[in-house]
Coordinates of N, CA, C and O and ligand atoms in Angstrom, one line a residue:
M1 N 6.9 1.1 1.2 CA 6.6 2.2 1.9 C 7.5 2.8 3.1 O 7.4 4.1 3.7
V2 N 7.7 2.0 4.1 CA 9.0 2.5 5.2 C 9.8 3.2 4.8 O 10.3 3.9 5.4
D3 N 10.7 2.8 3.7 CA 11.7 3.2 3.2 C 11.3 4.7 2.9 O 11.9 5.7 2.8
G4 N 10.0 4.7 2.1 CA 9.8 6.2 1.5 C 9.3 7.1 2.5 O 10.0 8.0 2.5
Q5 N 9.0 6.6 3.5 CA 8.7 7.4 5.0 C 10.0 8.0 5.4 O 9.8 9.1 6.1
K6 N 11.2 7.2 5.5 CA 12.5 7.5 5.9 C 12.9 8.4 5.2 O 13.3 9.5 5.5
K7 N 12.6 8.4 3.8 CA 13.3 9.3 3.1 C 12.8 10.7 3.0 O 13.2 11.8 3.3
M8 N 11.2 10.6 3.3 CA 10.6 12.0 3.8 C 10.9 12.5 4.9 O 10.9 13.7 4.7
E9 N 11.0 11.6 5.8 CA 11.6 12.5 7.4 C 12.8 13.1 7.1 O 13.0 14.1 7.5
E10 N 13.9 12.6 6.2 CA 15.2 13.1 5.9 C 15.2 14.2 5.5 O 15.7 15.2 5.8
L11 N 14.1 14.3 4.3 CA 13.8 15.8 3.6 C 13.3 16.6 4.5 O 13.4 17.7 4.3
A12 N 12.3 16.2 5.5 CA 11.3 17.0 6.6 C 12.9 17.5 7.2 O 12.8 18.9 7.7
I13 N 13.5 17.0 7.8 CA 14.8 17.3 8.9 C 15.5 18.5 8.0 O 15.7 19.4 8.6
T14 N 16.0 18.4 6.6 CA 16.8 19.1 6.1 C 15.7 20.5 5.9 O 16.4 21.6 5.7
I15 N 14.4 20.5 5.3 CA 13.7 21.5 5.4 C 13.7 22.4 6.6 O 13.7 23.3 7.0
M16 N 13.5 21.5 7.7 CA 13.5 22.3 9.1 C 14.6 22.7 9.5 O 14.6 23.9 9.8
H17 N 16.0 22.1 9.3 CA 17.0 22.8 9.5 C 17.3 24.3 8.5 O 17.6 25.3 9.2
N18 N 16.8 24.4 7.5 CA 16.9 25.5 6.9 C 16.0 26.6 7.3 O 16.4 27.7 7.3
I19 N 14.8 26.1 7.6 CA 13.7 27.2 8.4 C 14.4 27.7 9.7 O 14.3 28.7 9.9
L20 N 15.0 26.6 10.2 CA 15.6 27.2 11.9 C 16.4 28.6 11.5 O 16.8 29.3 12.1
E21 N 17.6 28.2 10.3 CA 18.5 28.9 10.1 C 17.8 30.2 9.6 O 18.1 31.3 10.4
Y22 N 16.8 30.5 8.9 CA 16.1 31.7 8.4 C 15.7 32.2 9.6 O 15.7 33.4 9.5
L23 N 15.2 31.2 10.6 CA 14.3 32.4 11.7 C 15.5 32.5 12.7 O 15.0 33.3 13.5
A24 N 16.8 32.0 12.7 CA 17.7 32.4 13.8 C 17.2 31.7 15.2 O 17.8 32.3 16.0
V25 N 17.0 30.6 15.0 CA 16.3 29.7 16.1 C 17.7 28.7 16.2 O 18.3 27.9 15.3
S26 N 18.3 28.7 17.3 CA 19.2 27.6 17.8 C 18.9 26.6 17.7 O 17.7 25.9 18.1
E27 N 19.3 25.5 17.0 CA 19.2 23.8 17.0 C 19.0 23.3 18.3 O 18.5 22.3 18.5
E28 N 19.8 24.0 19.5 CA 19.5 23.6 20.7 C 18.1 23.5 21.5 O 18.0 22.5 22.1
E29 N 17.4 24.4 20.8 CA 15.8 24.5 21.1 C 15.2 23.5 20.6 O 14.0 23.2 20.9
M30 N 15.7 22.8 19.7 CA 15.1 21.6 19.0 C 15.9 20.5 19.0 O 16.1 19.7 18.0
K31 N 16.1 19.9 20.3 CA 17.1 19.0 20.4 C 16.2 17.6 19.7 O 16.9 16.8 19.0
W32 N 15.2 17.2 19.9 CA 14.5 16.4 19.1 C 14.8 16.1 17.7 O 14.7 14.9 17.2
L33 N 15.3 17.4 16.9 CA 15.1 17.3 15.5 C 16.8 16.2 15.4 O 16.8 15.8 14.0
G34 N 17.5 16.2 16.4 CA 19.0 15.4 16.1 C 18.6 13.9 16.1 O 19.6 13.2 15.7
S35 N 17.6 13.5 16.4 CA 17.1 12.3 16.7 C 16.2 11.8 15.7 O 14.9 11.8 16.0
P36 N 16.5 11.2 14.7 CA 15.7 10.6 13.9 C 14.6 9.8 14.1 O 15.1 9.0 14.9
G37 N 13.3 9.8 13.9 CA 12.3 8.7 14.1 C 11.9 8.9 15.7 O 10.8 8.8 16.0
V38 N 12.1 10.4 16.1 CA 11.5 10.9 17.3 C 10.2 11.9 16.9 O 9.2 11.7 17.5
A39 N 10.5 12.6 15.8 CA 9.4 13.3 15.4 C 8.2 12.5 15.2 O 8.0 11.3 15.2
S40 N 6.9 13.4 15.1 CA 5.5 12.9 14.9 C 5.5 12.9 13.4 O 5.2 14.1 13.1
T41 N 5.3 11.7 13.0 CA 4.9 12.0 11.2 C 3.8 10.9 11.0 O 3.6 10.0 11.4
A42 N 3.4 11.2 9.9 CA 2.1 10.6 9.1 C 2.2 10.8 7.7 O 2.4 11.9 7.1
L43 N 1.9 9.5 7.0 CA 2.1 9.4 5.6 C 0.6 9.4 5.2 O -0.1 8.1 5.8
Q44 N -0.1 10.3 4.7 CA -1.4 10.2 4.4 C -2.1 10.0 2.7 O -1.3 10.8 2.1
L45 N -2.5 8.8 2.4 CA -2.8 8.8 1.0 C -4.3 9.4 0.5 O -5.1 8.7 1.2
N46 N -4.2 10.4 -0.1 CA -5.8 10.7 -0.7 C -6.3 10.3 -1.5 O -5.4 10.6 -2.6
S47 N -7.4 9.8 -2.0 CA -8.1 9.3 -3.1 C -9.5 10.2 -3.3 O -10.1 10.4 -2.6
Y48 N -9.6 11.1 -4.6 CA -10.6 11.9 -4.9 C -10.9 11.1 -6.0 O -10.5 11.3 -7.4
P49 N -12.4 10.6 -5.9 CA -13.1 9.9 -6.9 C -13.4 10.5 -8.2 O -13.5 12.3 -8.0
L50 N -13.4 10.1 -9.4 CA -14.0 11.2 -10.4 C -15.3 11.5 -9.9 O -16.2 10.9 -9.7
C51 N -15.5 12.7 -10.4 CA -16.5 13.5 -10.3 C -17.3 14.1 -11.5 O -16.8 14.8 -12.2
P52 N -18.6 13.5 -11.3 CA -19.3 13.8 -12.8 C -19.9 15.3 -12.9 O -20.1 16.0 -13.9
D53 N -20.1 16.1 -11.5 CA -20.3 17.4 -11.4 C -19.4 18.6 -10.7 O -19.6 18.6 -9.3
P54 N -18.3 18.6 -11.0 CA -17.2 19.1 -10.1 C -17.6 20.4 -9.3 O -17.1 20.7 -8.2
N55 N -18.5 21.0 -10.1 CA -18.9 22.4 -9.7 C -19.6 22.2 -8.2 O -20.3 23.3 -7.6
R56 N -20.5 21.0 -8.0 CA -21.3 20.8 -7.2 C -20.7 20.0 -5.7 O -21.4 19.4 -5.2
A57 N -19.1 20.0 -5.9 CA -18.6 19.1 -4.8 C -17.4 19.5 -4.5 O -16.8 20.4 -5.2
I58 N -17.0 19.0 -3.6 CA -15.6 19.7 -2.8 C -14.9 18.4 -2.5 O -15.6 17.5 -1.9
G59 N -13.3 18.4 -2.6 CA -12.8 17.0 -2.5 C -12.1 17.2 -0.8 O -12.8 16.0 -0.4
L60 N -11.9 18.4 -0.7 CA -11.5 18.2 0.7 C -11.7 19.9 1.4 O -11.2 20.6 0.7
A61 N -12.6 20.2 2.3 CA -12.8 21.4 2.9 C -11.7 22.1 3.2 O -10.8 21.8 3.6
P62 N -11.7 23.9 3.2 CA -11.0 24.5 3.6 C -10.1 24.2 4.6 O -11.1 24.0 5.9
H63 N -8.9 24.0 5.2 CA -8.5 23.8 6.5 C -7.0 24.3 6.6 O -6.4 24.5 5.5
T64 N -6.3 24.4 7.7 CA -5.1 24.4 7.8 C -4.8 22.9 8.4 O -5.2 22.5 8.9
D65 N -3.3 22.6 8.0 CA -2.7 21.3 8.7 C -2.2 22.1 9.9 O -2.0 23.0 10.4
T66 N -2.3 20.8 11.1 CA -1.9 21.0 12.3 C -0.2 20.9 12.4 O 0.5 21.5 13.1
S67 N 0.3 20.3 11.5 CA 2.0 20.0 11.8 C 2.5 21.1 11.5 O 2.1 22.2 11.4
L68 N 4.1 20.8 11.6 CA 5.1 22.1 11.1 C 4.8 22.3 9.9 O 4.6 23.3 9.4
F69 N 4.8 21.3 8.9 CA 4.4 21.5 7.4 C 4.2 20.1 7.0 O 4.7 19.1 7.6
T70 N 3.7 20.2 5.9 CA 3.3 18.9 5.0 C 4.1 19.0 4.1 O 3.8 19.9 2.9
I71 N 4.5 17.7 3.6 CA 5.1 17.7 2.2 C 4.2 16.8 1.3 O 3.6 15.7 1.8
L72 N 3.7 17.2 0.4 CA 2.7 16.8 -0.6 C 3.3 16.7 -1.9 O 3.9 17.5 -2.6
H73 N 2.7 15.6 -2.3 CA 2.7 15.2 -3.6 C 1.5 15.1 -4.7 O 0.6 14.6 -4.1
Q74 N 1.3 15.9 -5.8 CA 0.3 15.6 -6.6 C 0.7 15.5 -7.9 O 1.5 16.1 -8.5
R75 N -0.1 14.7 -8.7 CA 0.1 14.9 -10.4 C -0.8 15.7 -11.0 O -0.8 16.3 -12.0
I76 N -2.3 15.7 -10.4 CA -3.3 16.2 -11.0 C -3.5 17.4 -10.4 O -3.7 17.3 -9.0
S77 N -4.0 18.5 -11.2 CA -4.4 19.8 -10.4 C -6.1 19.6 -9.4 O -6.6 18.5 -9.7
G78 N -5.9 20.4 -8.5 CA -6.9 20.6 -7.4 C -6.7 21.0 -6.3 O -7.6 21.7 -5.6
L79 N -5.7 21.1 -5.8 CA -5.1 21.8 -4.6 C -5.4 23.3 -4.9 O -4.8 23.9 -5.9
Q80 N -6.1 23.9 -3.9 CA -5.8 25.5 -4.0 C -5.6 26.2 -2.6 O -5.9 25.1 -1.7
I81 N -4.9 27.4 -2.5 CA -4.4 28.0 -1.4 C -5.5 29.4 -1.3 O -5.5 29.7 -2.4
F82 N -5.5 29.9 -0.2 CA -6.1 31.1 0.0 C -5.4 31.9 0.6 O -4.7 31.7 1.4
K83 N -5.2 33.4 -0.2 CA -4.3 34.3 0.0 C -5.6 35.5 0.3 O -6.4 35.7 -0.5
E84 N -5.2 36.2 1.5 CA -5.8 37.4 1.9 C -6.1 38.3 0.7 O -4.7 38.5 0.2
G85 N -7.2 38.8 0.5 CA -7.0 39.6 -0.6 C -7.1 39.4 -1.8 O -7.3 40.4 -3.0
V86 N -6.9 37.9 -2.3 CA -6.7 37.6 -3.7 C -7.7 36.5 -3.9 O -8.4 36.5 -4.8
G87 N -7.7 35.7 -2.8 CA -8.9 34.6 -2.7 C -8.1 33.2 -3.2 O -6.9 32.8 -2.9
W88 N -9.0 32.3 -3.7 CA -8.3 30.9 -4.1 C -7.4 30.9 -5.2 O -7.9 31.7 -6.1
G89 N -6.3 30.2 -5.0 CA -5.4 29.8 -6.2 C -5.1 28.6 -6.4 O -5.0 27.8 -5.3
L90 N -5.0 28.0 -7.7 CA -4.8 26.7 -8.1 C -3.0 26.7 -7.7 O -2.5 27.3 -8.1
V91 N -2.8 25.6 -7.1 CA -1.2 25.3 -6.9 C -0.9 24.1 -8.3 O -1.2 22.9 -8.1
Q92 N -0.5 24.7 -9.3 CA -0.6 23.9 -10.6 C 0.9 22.6 -10.1 O 1.5 23.0 -9.6
P93 N 0.4 21.6 -10.5 CA 1.6 20.4 -10.2 C 2.4 20.7 -11.3 O 2.2 21.1 -12.4
V94 N 3.8 20.5 -10.6 CA 4.9 20.7 -11.6 C 5.8 19.2 -11.4 O 6.0 18.9 -10.4
T95 N 5.9 18.6 -12.6 CA 6.6 17.1 -12.6 C 7.7 17.3 -11.6 O 8.8 18.1 -11.9
G96 N 8.1 16.5 -10.8 CA 9.3 16.1 -10.1 C 9.2 16.9 -9.0 O 10.3 17.3 -8.2
A97 N 8.3 18.0 -8.6 CA 8.3 18.7 -7.5 C 7.3 18.3 -6.6 O 6.4 17.5 -6.9
L98 N 7.4 18.9 -5.3 CA 6.5 18.4 -4.1 C 6.2 20.0 -3.6 O 7.1 20.8 -3.5
V99 N 5.1 19.8 -3.0 CA 4.4 21.1 -2.6 C 4.8 21.1 -0.8 O 4.5 19.9 -0.3
V100 N 5.2 21.9 -0.3 CA 5.3 22.2 1.0 C 4.5 23.2 1.6 O 4.4 24.4 1.3
N101 N 3.4 22.6 2.4 CA 2.3 23.6 3.0 C 2.8 23.7 4.4 O 3.0 22.8 5.1
V102 N 2.8 25.1 5.0 CA 3.4 25.2 6.1 C 1.9 25.3 7.3 O 0.7 25.6 6.9
G103 N 2.1 24.5 8.2 CA 0.8 24.1 9.3 C 1.1 25.2 10.5 O 2.1 26.0 10.7
D104 N 0.0 24.8 11.4 CA -0.1 25.6 12.5 C 1.1 26.0 13.4 O 1.5 26.8 13.9
L105 N 2.1 24.5 13.6 CA 2.9 24.2 14.7 C 4.0 25.3 14.1 O 4.4 25.9 14.9
L106 N 4.1 25.3 13.1 CA 5.5 26.4 12.2 C 5.0 27.8 12.6 O 5.6 28.7 12.6
H107 N 3.9 27.9 12.3 CA 3.1 29.2 12.5 C 3.2 29.8 13.8 O 3.9 30.9 14.0
I108 N 3.2 29.0 14.9 CA 3.2 29.4 16.7 C 4.6 29.5 16.4 O 5.3 30.5 17.0
L109 N 5.7 28.4 16.3 CA 7.1 28.3 16.5 C 7.7 29.6 15.6 O 8.7 30.3 16.4
S110 N 7.4 30.1 14.7 CA 7.7 31.3 14.0 C 7.2 32.7 14.3 O 7.3 33.6 13.5
N111 N 6.2 32.6 15.2 CA 5.6 33.6 15.6 C 4.8 34.3 14.6 O 4.8 35.7 14.3
A112 N 4.3 33.5 13.5 CA 3.4 33.8 12.4 C 4.3 34.4 11.2 O 3.9 34.9 10.3
R113 N 5.6 34.4 11.4 CA 6.5 34.8 10.0 C 6.4 33.7 8.8 O 6.2 34.1 7.9
F114 N 5.9 32.3 9.3 CA 5.6 31.6 8.4 C 4.1 31.1 8.8 O 3.8 30.4 9.4
P115 N 3.2 31.9 8.2 CA 1.9 31.8 8.5 C 1.3 30.1 7.5 O 1.6 29.8 6.6
S116 N 0.5 29.7 8.5 CA -0.4 28.5 8.2 C -1.1 28.7 7.0 O -1.8 29.7 7.0
V117 N -1.2 27.8 6.0 CA -1.9 28.2 4.7 C -3.2 27.5 4.7 O -3.4 26.5 4.9
V118 N -4.2 28.3 4.4 CA -5.7 27.5 4.5 C -5.5 27.2 2.8 O -5.6 27.8 2.0
H119 N -6.1 25.8 2.7 CA -6.2 25.2 1.6 C -7.5 24.3 1.5 O -8.0 24.0 2.5
R120 N -7.4 23.9 0.2 CA -8.6 22.8 -0.1 C -8.6 22.3 -1.4 O -7.4 22.6 -1.8
V121 N -9.4 21.1 -1.5 CA -9.1 20.6 -2.7 C -10.4 20.4 -3.5 O -11.4 20.1 -3.3
V122 N -10.3 21.0 -4.9 CA -11.6 21.4 -5.2 C -11.5 19.9 -6.7 O -10.5 19.4 -7.0
M123 N -12.6 19.5 -7.2 CA -12.6 18.7 -8.1 C -12.8 19.3 -9.4 O -13.9 19.8 -10.0
K124 N -11.7 19.6 -10.0 CA -11.7 20.4 -11.4 C -11.8 19.5 -12.6 O -12.5 20.0 -13.6
E125 N -11.1 18.2 -12.5 CA -10.9 17.8 -13.9 C -11.8 16.4 -13.6 O -11.7 15.9 -12.6
A126 N -12.1 15.8 -14.8 CA -13.0 14.6 -14.6 C -12.0 13.4 -14.6 O -12.0 12.6 -15.3
K127 N -11.0 13.3 -13.7 CA -10.1 12.6 -13.5 C -10.0 12.1 -12.2 O -10.1 12.7 -11.1
Q128 N -9.7 10.6 -11.8 CA -9.6 10.2 -10.4 C -8.3 11.1 -9.9 O -7.3 11.2 -10.7
R129 N -8.2 11.6 -8.9 CA -6.8 12.0 -8.4 C -6.5 11.7 -7.1 O -7.0 11.1 -6.1
F130 N -5.3 11.5 -6.9 CA -4.6 10.9 -6.1 C -3.4 11.7 -5.3 O -3.0 12.8 -6.2
S131 N -3.3 12.1 -3.9 CA -2.3 12.9 -3.4 C -1.6 12.2 -2.3 O -2.0 11.4 -1.6
V132 N -0.2 12.3 -2.1 CA 0.4 11.7 -0.9 C 1.0 12.8 -0.1 O 1.7 13.7 -0.3
A133 N 0.4 12.7 1.3 CA 0.7 13.9 2.2 C 1.6 13.6 3.3 O 1.1 12.5 3.9
F134 N 2.7 13.8 3.6 CA 3.6 13.8 4.8 C 3.6 14.7 5.6 O 4.2 16.1 5.4
F135 N 2.9 14.5 6.7 CA 2.7 15.3 7.9 C 4.1 15.4 9.0 O 4.2 14.4 9.5
Y136 N 4.8 16.4 9.3 CA 5.8 16.4 10.1 C 5.8 17.4 11.2 O 5.4 18.8 11.0
S137 N 5.7 17.0 12.2 CA 5.6 17.6 13.5 C 6.5 17.0 14.7 O 7.2 15.9 14.9
P138 N 6.9 18.0 15.7 CA 7.7 17.5 17.0 C 7.2 16.4 17.5 O 5.9 16.4 17.2
P139 N 7.6 15.7 18.4 CA 6.9 15.0 19.2 C 5.8 15.4 20.3 O 6.1 16.5 20.4
A140 N 5.0 14.7 20.7 CA 3.9 15.0 21.4 C 4.2 15.7 22.8 O 3.6 16.9 23.0
Y141 N 5.3 15.5 23.3 CA 5.7 16.0 24.4 C 6.4 17.3 24.3 O 6.4 18.4 25.5
F142 N 6.6 17.5 23.2 CA 7.7 18.8 23.0 C 6.6 20.4 23.0 O 5.4 20.1 22.7
N143 N 7.1 21.0 24.0 CA 6.8 22.5 24.3 C 7.2 23.4 23.1 O 8.4 23.6 22.9
L144 N 6.2 23.9 22.7 CA 6.4 24.8 21.2 C 6.0 26.4 22.1 O 5.2 26.8 22.4
D145 N 7.2 27.3 21.7 CA 7.0 28.8 21.9 C 7.3 29.5 20.8 O 8.4 29.0 19.9
P146 N 6.8 30.6 20.5 CA 7.5 31.6 19.4 C 8.7 31.8 19.7 O 9.3 32.2 20.8
L147 N 9.8 31.3 18.7 CA 11.3 31.6 18.9 C 11.7 32.6 17.9 O 11.2 32.8 17.0
G148 N 13.1 32.8 18.0 CA 14.2 33.8 17.1 C 13.3 35.0 16.9 O 13.6 35.7 15.9
L149 N 12.8 35.4 18.0 CA 12.4 36.9 18.3 C 13.4 37.9 18.4 O 14.4 37.5 19.0
S150 N 13.1 39.0 17.8 CA 14.4 39.9 18.1 C 13.8 41.0 19.1 O 13.1 40.7 19.4
F151 N 14.9 41.3 19.4 CA 14.8 42.6 20.8 C 13.2 43.4 20.5 O 13.3 44.0 19.5
G152 N 12.6 43.2 21.5 CA 11.4 44.2 21.4 C 10.2 43.5 20.6 O 9.2 43.8 20.9
Q153 N 10.4 42.4 19.9 CA 9.2 41.8 19.4 C 8.7 40.8 20.5 O 9.1 40.1 21.3
I154 N 7.3 40.8 20.6 CA 6.4 40.3 21.3 C 5.8 38.8 21.1 O 5.4 38.8 19.6
P155 N 6.0 37.8 21.6 CA 5.4 36.7 21.1 C 3.9 36.7 21.0 O 3.2 37.3 21.7
L156 N 3.4 36.2 20.2 CA 1.8 36.3 19.7 C 1.1 35.1 20.4 O 0.0 35.2 20.3
Y157 N 1.9 34.2 20.7 CA 1.0 33.1 21.1 C 1.7 32.5 22.3 O 3.1 32.7 22.7
R158 N 1.1 31.7 23.3 CA 1.6 31.3 24.4 C 2.0 30.1 24.3 O 1.9 29.5 23.3
S159 N 3.2 29.3 25.2 CA 3.8 28.2 25.1 C 2.7 27.1 25.0 O 1.6 27.0 25.8
V160 N 2.9 25.8 24.4 CA 1.9 24.9 24.4 C 2.5 23.7 23.8 O 3.5 23.6 23.3
T161 N 2.0 22.7 24.6 CA 2.7 21.5 24.0 C 2.0 20.9 22.6 O 0.9 21.3 22.5
V162 N 2.9 20.3 22.1 CA 2.4 19.5 20.4 C 0.8 19.0 20.9 O 0.1 19.2 20.3
A163 N 1.1 18.0 22.1 CA -0.1 17.2 22.6 C -1.6 18.2 22.7 O -2.6 17.8 22.2
E164 N -1.2 19.1 23.4 CA -2.3 20.0 23.8 C -2.6 20.8 22.7 O -3.9 20.8 22.2
Y165 N -1.9 21.3 21.6 CA -2.5 21.8 20.5 C -3.1 20.9 19.4 O -4.3 21.4 18.9
V166 N -2.6 19.7 19.5 CA -3.3 18.7 18.6 C -4.8 18.4 19.2 O -5.8 18.5 18.3
G167 N -5.1 18.5 20.4 CA -6.3 18.0 21.0 C -7.1 19.6 20.7 O -8.3 19.4 20.7
R168 N -6.5 20.5 20.9 CA -7.7 21.8 20.6 C -7.9 22.1 19.2 O -9.1 22.2 19.0
K169 N -7.1 21.7 18.4 CA -7.4 21.6 16.6 C -8.6 20.7 16.8 O -9.5 20.8 15.9
A170 N -8.5 19.5 17.2 CA -9.4 18.4 17.0 C -10.8 19.0 17.3 O -11.5 18.7 16.9
K171 N -10.8 19.7 18.6 CA -12.1 20.5 18.9 C -12.5 21.5 18.4 O -13.5 21.7 18.0
D172 N -11.4 22.6 18.3 CA -11.9 24.0 17.9 C -11.4 24.4 16.3 O -11.7 25.3 15.9
L173 N -11.0 23.1 15.6 CA -10.5 23.6 14.4 C -9.8 24.6 13.9 O -8.9 25.2 14.6
E174 N -10.5 25.7 13.2 CA -9.8 26.7 12.5 C -9.8 27.6 14.0 O -9.0 28.8 13.8
K175 N -10.5 27.4 15.0 CA -10.3 28.7 16.1 C -9.1 28.4 17.0 O -8.8 29.1 17.9
A176 N -8.4 27.1 16.8 CA -7.3 26.8 17.7 C -6.4 27.6 18.1 O -5.7 27.9 18.9
L177 N -5.9 28.2 16.8 CA -4.8 29.1 16.9 C -5.0 30.5 17.6 O -4.3 30.9 18.4
T178 N -6.2 30.9 17.4 CA -7.0 32.3 18.2 C -7.1 31.7 19.6 O -6.5 32.6 20.4
S179 N -7.0 30.5 20.1 CA -7.5 30.1 21.4 C -6.1 30.2 22.2 O -6.1 30.2 23.2
I180 N -4.8 30.1 21.4 CA -3.7 30.3 22.1 C -2.8 31.6 22.0 O -1.8 32.1 22.4
R181 N -3.7 32.5 21.4 CA -3.1 33.9 21.1 C -3.0 34.6 22.6 O -3.9 34.8 23.2
I182 N -2.1 35.5 22.5 CA -1.9 36.1 23.7 C -2.3 37.3 23.8 O -2.5 38.1 22.5
Ligands
AKG201 O1 -4.9 16.3 -1.8 C1 -4.5 17.7 -1.6 O2 -3.8 18.0 -2.7 C2 -4.3 18.2 -0.4 C3 -4.3 17.2 0.8 C4 -4.4 17.9 2.2 O3 -4.6 19.0 2.2 C5 -4.4 17.2 3.7 O4 -4.5 15.7 3.4 O5 -4.2 17.9 4.4
FE2_202 FE1 -4.1 19.8 4.3

């Protein structure tokens, strides 16, 4: 499990480097990224028991993850994402592929260019479902600002430490993002 967690962190670092490059954010601004083991990480094992009447139950209520992003492994379908104007859509499991869900911290950092995804888990199949979620965030002390803005672009969110945002999310849930909106 420890080895798995280390591998997941290596993968998360690679993904993060690519995102920063795309956003034109200097790695100087993310010094913590250069020191493996410093990021806040959590590995969560989810188990959704067999459900006799899937239409009358929900596996996991709609939410956004607080993390920068979450790397998810699923074998059986159930994960759905919400798209404005489209509604709920199933994220079909693909053998050998992982799902990357954008969380609130990346939403803030990217000034909403990477919007956090509202997702839920429905009980669609009459099978027990397992998923493994790896949550990846900067260390708690890190001060997060919208970065990589071009000339004239205004930041949509005020500066916030990871610790403060995590506290707000625990209290205000889906209102946390709006609570730091400028
Ligand atoms: O089980 C899944 O597919 C999603 C789990 C999830 O969204 C979470 O743990 O935050
Ligand atoms: Fe989630």
